[in-house]
Amino acid sequence: MSRTLLLRTATALTTGLALAGTLTACGGSSTADGSGSGSRGGGKTVTVYSADGLKSDKGDGWYDKVFADFTKKTGIEVKYVEGGSGEMVQRAVREKTNTQADVLITLPPFIQQADGKGLLQAYAPQGSDHVNGADKSADAKWTSVVNNYFGFVYNKKELTSAPKTWEELLDATYKGRLQYSTPGVAGDGTAVLVKAMHDFGGKDQAMDFLKKLQANNVGPSSSTSKLAPKTDKGELLVANGDVQMNFAQSKSMPNLGIWFPAKDGGKPTTFALPYAAGLVAKAPHTENGKKLLDYLLSEDAQKLVSEVGGGFPARGDVKPTDANAIELTKLMGGVEVFEPDWADIDKNLTGYVDAWKSATGS
């Protein structure tokens, strides 16, 4: 059920969201043992398991800033672990009998998957009443803290213009110079399946196309953020990504451009792919986790989402303005934003990923 950007995101975009900051966001994960002084709910630590994209290797990402501010304000140290969306959920599943994480932040459909596996407990952070109903669960198990949209990147130096359609990617020009992150492991990789099924009109049609595309695909990648540097350098011509991460990366990667594939004869499309946060069930430091979630949705932290993080505030009442918003509005202009059936995707994700593996031989 496609609908235009005006219907889904006009409010967020026309208020002039600022996109700034440089995120390289992935690389090695930080480590945390989940321990801390005090009993559960006490102590001076909070452990966050998160999908990559909001922390910078240079220390100037949104997480870097808000975690430092949070620690200064509360005295609570943030221990941070990052990886692919599915990877973080699976790690939390393995640790259910000895819970290490206090807060889990990941992309759809993995936040729904985490809820379905009993990993989350209900908590409505302060400020969550200003988050759109589609961007949070009805039972307060999770809420978006940064909004975002799925997209692709291309090398502007080697390609005079961005590709326009999925079908163009079948050309021999892209053989060995196209890559997308692994569905079922990376959130943005799973998003490739979601968008393809939407654009081609169903699972079978999407898998038929992705089977053909495999002839040009470099191979699997557990992390999407590693693909942008390869594209900027010209190792790849095209890769998948997301608007928040790639727009921020483009500030230090001059050859990186963002685009949205269309099916031949159709319009370019995308969908919301927010960073959604939940309080982990049986968290070692539940009260500290609640405090961090409150802070991530505070006005102070939300105002930095665009300025520092290159993303979109989750709170509808926070409307930062910046000249970079003009560039973002142009980027998103003419792009239809559809709303995936996340309940269906959550229920059938394993089947969709298995179908992709079968079609591509992965």
Coordinates of C-alpha atoms in Angstrom, one line a residue:
M1 CA 0.0 0.0 0.0
S2 CA 2.3 2.7 -1.3
R3 CA 1.7 6.3 -0.4
T4 CA 3.6 9.5 -1.1
L5 CA 6.2 11.1 1.1
L6 CA 3.6 13.8 1.7
L7 CA 1.3 11.4 3.4
R8 CA 3.9 9.6 5.5
T9 CA 6.8 12.0 6.2
A10 CA 5.9 15.5 5.0
T11 CA 5.9 16.8 8.6
A12 CA 9.3 15.5 9.3
L13 CA 10.9 16.7 6.1
T14 CA 9.3 20.1 5.5
T15 CA 10.3 21.4 8.9
G16 CA 13.8 21.3 7.7
L17 CA 15.6 18.4 9.4
A18 CA 19.3 19.0 9.7
L19 CA 21.6 16.2 8.5
A20 CA 25.2 16.5 9.7
G21 CA 28.0 14.5 11.4
T22 CA 30.1 11.8 10.0
L23 CA 29.4 8.2 10.9
T24 CA 31.5 5.3 10.0
A25 CA 29.7 3.3 12.6
C26 CA 30.6 -0.3 12.4
G27 CA 33.9 -2.1 12.6
G28 CA 34.7 -3.9 15.8
S29 CA 32.2 -4.2 18.6
S30 CA 32.8 -2.8 22.0
T31 CA 32.6 -5.3 24.7
A32 CA 30.6 -5.4 27.9
D33 CA 30.3 -8.0 30.6
G34 CA 27.0 -6.6 31.8
S35 CA 28.3 -6.4 35.4
G36 CA 28.2 -3.3 37.5
S37 CA 28.3 -2.3 41.1
G38 CA 25.0 -2.9 42.9
S39 CA 22.1 -5.2 42.4
R40 CA 19.7 -5.5 39.4
G41 CA 18.2 -2.0 38.9
G42 CA 21.2 -0.4 40.7
G43 CA 24.8 0.2 40.0
K44 CA 26.5 2.8 37.8
T45 CA 26.5 1.0 34.5
V46 CA 24.0 0.4 31.7
T47 CA 24.7 -2.0 28.8
V48 CA 23.4 -1.3 25.3
Y49 CA 23.2 -3.8 22.5
S50 CA 22.7 -1.9 19.2
A51 CA 22.6 -2.2 15.4
D52 CA 25.4 -0.2 13.9
G53 CA 24.9 3.2 12.3
L54 CA 24.6 5.7 15.2
K55 CA 28.1 5.5 16.7
S56 CA 31.2 6.9 14.9
D57 CA 34.7 5.5 14.9
K58 CA 35.8 9.1 15.2
G59 CA 33.8 9.6 18.3
D60 CA 31.5 12.3 16.8
G61 CA 28.3 10.2 16.3
W62 CA 24.9 10.6 18.0
Y63 CA 25.6 7.8 20.4
D64 CA 29.0 9.3 21.3
K65 CA 27.4 12.6 22.1
V66 CA 24.3 11.5 23.9
F67 CA 26.0 8.7 25.9
A68 CA 28.6 11.2 27.1
D69 CA 26.0 13.7 28.1
F70 CA 24.0 10.9 29.8
T71 CA 27.0 9.8 31.9
K72 CA 27.8 13.4 32.8
K73 CA 24.2 14.0 33.9
T74 CA 23.6 10.8 35.8
G75 CA 27.0 9.3 36.6
I76 CA 25.9 6.1 34.8
E77 CA 28.5 4.6 32.5
V78 CA 27.3 3.3 29.1
K79 CA 28.8 0.0 28.0
Y80 CA 28.2 -0.5 24.3
V81 CA 28.1 -3.5 22.0
E82 CA 27.2 -3.3 18.3
G83 CA 26.7 -5.5 15.4
G84 CA 24.1 -6.5 12.8
S85 CA 20.4 -6.2 13.8
G86 CA 19.9 -9.9 13.7
E87 CA 23.2 -10.6 15.4
M88 CA 22.3 -8.5 18.4
V89 CA 19.0 -10.2 18.8
Q90 CA 20.6 -13.6 18.6
R91 CA 23.2 -12.7 21.1
A92 CA 20.5 -11.6 23.5
V93 CA 18.6 -14.9 22.9
R94 CA 21.7 -16.9 23.8
E95 CA 22.1 -14.9 27.0
K96 CA 18.5 -15.3 28.2
T97 CA 19.5 -17.4 31.2
N98 CA 22.3 -14.9 32.1
T99 CA 21.1 -11.6 30.8
Q100 CA 23.8 -9.1 30.0
A101 CA 22.1 -6.3 28.1
D102 CA 19.8 -3.6 29.6
V103 CA 18.7 -1.9 26.4
L104 CA 18.3 -3.4 22.9
I105 CA 18.2 -1.1 19.9
T106 CA 17.7 -2.6 16.5
L107 CA 15.8 -2.2 13.2
P108 CA 12.5 -3.7 12.1
P109 CA 11.6 -6.6 11.8
F110 CA 14.2 -7.6 14.4
I111 CA 12.8 -5.5 17.2
Q112 CA 9.5 -7.3 16.7
Q113 CA 11.4 -10.6 16.6
A114 CA 13.1 -9.7 19.9
D115 CA 9.6 -9.0 21.4
G116 CA 8.3 -12.3 20.1
K117 CA 11.2 -14.2 21.7
G118 CA 10.4 -12.7 25.1
L119 CA 13.5 -10.5 25.2
L120 CA 11.7 -7.2 26.0
Q121 CA 9.7 -5.9 29.0
A122 CA 7.1 -3.1 28.8
Y123 CA 8.3 0.4 29.5
A124 CA 7.1 3.7 27.9
P125 CA 10.0 6.2 28.1
Q126 CA 9.3 9.8 28.9
G127 CA 8.6 11.5 25.6
S128 CA 7.3 8.4 23.9
D129 CA 3.8 10.0 23.8
H130 CA 5.2 12.3 21.1
V131 CA 6.3 9.3 18.9
N132 CA 4.0 8.3 16.0
G133 CA 1.9 5.3 16.8
A134 CA 3.4 3.4 13.8
D135 CA 6.9 3.9 15.2
K136 CA 6.2 2.2 18.6
S137 CA 4.5 -0.9 19.9
A138 CA 1.0 -0.6 21.4
D139 CA 2.1 -2.5 24.5
A140 CA 5.1 -0.3 25.2
K141 CA 7.7 -3.1 24.5
W142 CA 9.7 -0.8 22.1
T143 CA 9.7 2.7 20.7
S144 CA 11.7 4.4 17.9
V145 CA 14.5 6.7 19.1
V146 CA 15.8 7.7 15.7
N147 CA 13.8 7.6 12.4
N148 CA 15.4 6.6 9.2
Y149 CA 14.7 5.4 5.6
F150 CA 16.0 2.6 3.5
G151 CA 18.1 3.4 0.4
F152 CA 21.0 2.5 -1.8
V153 CA 24.3 4.2 -2.6
Y154 CA 26.4 4.5 -5.8
N155 CA 29.8 5.9 -6.8
K156 CA 29.2 9.4 -8.2
K157 CA 32.7 9.5 -9.7
E158 CA 32.4 6.4 -11.9
L159 CA 28.7 6.7 -12.7
T160 CA 27.6 9.9 -14.2
S161 CA 24.1 9.5 -12.7
A162 CA 22.5 7.1 -10.2
P163 CA 20.8 4.0 -11.6
K164 CA 17.1 4.4 -11.8
T165 CA 15.7 0.8 -11.8
W166 CA 16.4 -2.6 -10.3
E167 CA 16.6 -3.9 -13.8
E168 CA 19.6 -1.7 -14.6
L169 CA 21.6 -3.6 -12.0
L170 CA 21.5 -6.7 -14.1
D171 CA 23.8 -5.1 -16.6
A172 CA 27.3 -6.5 -17.0
T173 CA 28.7 -3.1 -15.8
Y174 CA 27.9 -4.1 -12.3
K175 CA 29.4 -7.6 -12.3
G176 CA 31.6 -8.0 -9.2
R177 CA 30.9 -4.4 -8.3
L178 CA 27.6 -4.7 -6.6
Q179 CA 27.0 -5.9 -3.0
Y180 CA 24.2 -5.9 -0.5
S181 CA 24.3 -6.9 3.2
T182 CA 23.0 -10.3 4.2
P183 CA 19.2 -10.7 4.7
G184 CA 18.4 -12.2 8.1
V185 CA 21.7 -10.9 9.6
A186 CA 21.8 -7.2 8.8
G187 CA 18.7 -5.0 9.1
D188 CA 19.4 -3.1 5.9
G189 CA 20.0 -6.5 4.2
T190 CA 16.6 -7.7 5.3
A191 CA 15.3 -4.4 4.0
V192 CA 16.5 -5.4 0.5
L193 CA 14.0 -8.3 0.6
V194 CA 11.2 -6.1 2.0
K195 CA 11.6 -3.6 -0.8
A196 CA 12.1 -6.1 -3.6
M197 CA 8.9 -8.0 -2.5
H198 CA 7.0 -4.7 -2.5
D199 CA 8.4 -3.4 -5.8
F200 CA 8.0 -6.7 -7.7
G201 CA 4.6 -7.5 -6.3
G202 CA 5.4 -10.6 -4.2
K203 CA 7.9 -13.1 -2.8
D204 CA 8.2 -15.3 -5.9
Q205 CA 8.7 -12.3 -8.3
A206 CA 11.3 -10.8 -6.0
M207 CA 13.3 -14.0 -5.7
D208 CA 13.2 -14.5 -9.4
F209 CA 14.9 -11.1 -9.8
L210 CA 17.4 -11.5 -6.9
K211 CA 18.4 -14.9 -8.5
K212 CA 19.3 -13.0 -11.7
L213 CA 21.1 -10.3 -9.7
Q214 CA 23.3 -12.8 -8.0
A215 CA 25.4 -13.0 -11.1
N216 CA 26.7 -9.5 -10.3
N217 CA 26.7 -9.7 -6.5
V218 CA 30.1 -9.8 -4.7
G219 CA 28.7 -11.9 -1.9
P220 CA 27.5 -11.7 1.7
S221 CA 28.3 -8.9 4.2
S222 CA 27.2 -9.0 7.8
S223 CA 27.4 -5.2 8.1
T224 CA 25.9 -2.6 5.8
S225 CA 28.1 0.2 7.0
K226 CA 31.2 -1.5 5.6
L227 CA 29.8 -1.2 2.1
A228 CA 29.7 2.6 1.8
P229 CA 33.5 3.0 2.1
K230 CA 34.0 0.4 -0.6
T231 CA 31.5 2.3 -2.8
D232 CA 33.2 5.6 -2.2
K233 CA 36.6 4.1 -3.2
G234 CA 35.2 2.6 -6.3
E235 CA 35.6 -1.0 -5.3
L236 CA 31.8 -1.2 -5.6
L237 CA 29.6 0.8 -7.9
V238 CA 26.4 0.1 -6.0
A239 CA 25.4 -1.1 -2.5
N240 CA 22.5 -1.0 -0.1
G241 CA 22.3 1.3 2.9
D242 CA 20.0 3.8 4.6
V243 CA 19.5 7.5 4.5
Q244 CA 20.7 8.4 8.0
M245 CA 24.0 6.4 7.8
N246 CA 24.8 7.2 4.2
F247 CA 24.0 10.9 4.3
A248 CA 26.3 11.3 7.3
Q249 CA 29.0 9.2 5.7
S250 CA 28.8 11.2 2.5
K251 CA 30.2 14.2 4.4
S252 CA 33.6 12.5 4.4
M253 CA 33.1 10.3 1.4
P254 CA 32.8 12.7 -1.6
N255 CA 32.0 10.0 -4.1
L256 CA 29.0 8.6 -2.2
G257 CA 25.5 9.3 -3.6
I258 CA 22.1 8.0 -2.4
W259 CA 19.4 6.7 -4.6
F260 CA 16.1 4.6 -4.4
P261 CA 15.5 1.8 -7.0
A262 CA 12.2 1.6 -8.9
K263 CA 10.8 -1.3 -10.8
D264 CA 11.0 -0.7 -14.5
G265 CA 8.1 1.6 -15.3
G266 CA 7.4 2.5 -11.7
K267 CA 8.4 5.1 -9.2
P268 CA 11.3 5.0 -6.7
T269 CA 10.1 3.7 -3.3
T270 CA 11.4 3.5 0.2
F271 CA 10.1 2.8 3.7
A272 CA 10.7 3.8 7.3
L273 CA 13.5 1.8 8.9
P274 CA 13.8 3.3 12.4
Y275 CA 16.2 2.5 15.2
A276 CA 13.8 1.0 17.8
A277 CA 14.7 0.6 21.5
G278 CA 13.4 -1.7 24.1
L279 CA 14.1 -2.4 27.8
V280 CA 15.5 -6.0 28.1
A281 CA 13.6 -8.4 30.2
K282 CA 15.4 -9.4 33.4
A283 CA 18.0 -6.7 32.7
P284 CA 20.9 -6.5 35.1
H285 CA 20.3 -2.8 35.6
T286 CA 16.6 -2.2 34.8
E287 CA 16.3 1.3 36.4
N288 CA 19.5 2.5 34.6
G289 CA 18.0 1.2 31.4
K290 CA 14.8 3.1 31.9
K291 CA 16.9 6.3 32.6
L292 CA 18.8 5.9 29.4
L293 CA 15.7 5.3 27.3
D294 CA 14.2 8.4 28.9
Y295 CA 17.3 10.4 27.9
L296 CA 17.4 9.1 24.3
L297 CA 13.9 10.5 23.9
S298 CA 14.5 13.7 25.7
E299 CA 14.2 16.9 23.8
D300 CA 17.9 17.6 24.2
A301 CA 18.9 14.2 22.7
Q302 CA 16.3 14.4 20.0
K303 CA 17.5 17.8 18.8
L304 CA 20.9 16.2 18.2
V305 CA 19.5 13.4 16.0
S306 CA 19.8 15.6 12.9
E307 CA 22.5 17.9 13.9
V308 CA 25.0 15.2 15.0
G309 CA 23.5 11.9 13.9
G310 CA 22.3 12.7 10.4
G311 CA 18.9 11.2 11.1
F312 CA 15.3 12.1 11.8
P313 CA 14.0 12.8 15.3
A314 CA 11.6 10.1 16.5
R315 CA 9.6 12.7 18.4
G316 CA 7.1 14.6 16.3
D317 CA 7.3 17.7 18.4
V318 CA 11.0 18.1 17.9
K319 CA 11.6 20.0 14.7
P320 CA 15.2 21.1 14.2
T321 CA 16.0 23.3 11.2
D322 CA 19.2 23.4 9.2
A323 CA 20.4 24.2 5.6
N324 CA 21.1 20.5 5.1
A325 CA 17.4 19.9 5.2
I326 CA 17.1 21.4 1.8
E327 CA 19.4 18.7 0.4
L328 CA 17.5 16.0 2.2
T329 CA 14.2 17.3 0.9
K330 CA 15.6 17.2 -2.7
L331 CA 16.9 13.7 -2.1
M332 CA 13.5 12.4 -0.9
G333 CA 11.5 14.3 -3.5
G334 CA 9.3 12.1 -5.7
V335 CA 10.0 9.0 -3.6
E336 CA 7.0 7.0 -2.5
V337 CA 7.1 5.8 1.0
F338 CA 5.2 2.6 1.7
E339 CA 4.5 0.9 5.1
P340 CA 5.5 -2.8 5.2
D341 CA 3.3 -5.3 6.9
W342 CA 5.8 -5.9 9.8
A343 CA 3.5 -8.5 11.4
D344 CA 3.7 -10.6 8.3
I345 CA 7.4 -10.1 7.9
D346 CA 8.0 -11.0 11.5
K347 CA 5.9 -14.1 11.2
N348 CA 7.4 -15.2 7.9
L349 CA 10.9 -13.8 8.0
T350 CA 12.6 -17.2 8.3
G351 CA 10.7 -18.4 5.2
Y352 CA 11.6 -15.3 3.3
V353 CA 15.3 -15.6 4.1
D354 CA 15.2 -19.3 3.3
A355 CA 13.6 -18.5 -0.1
W356 CA 16.4 -15.9 -0.7
K357 CA 19.1 -18.4 0.2
S358 CA 17.6 -21.0 -2.2
A359 CA 17.2 -18.5 -5.0
T360 CA 20.7 -17.1 -4.7
G361 CA 22.6 -20.2 -3.6
S362 CA 23.8 -18.3 -0.6

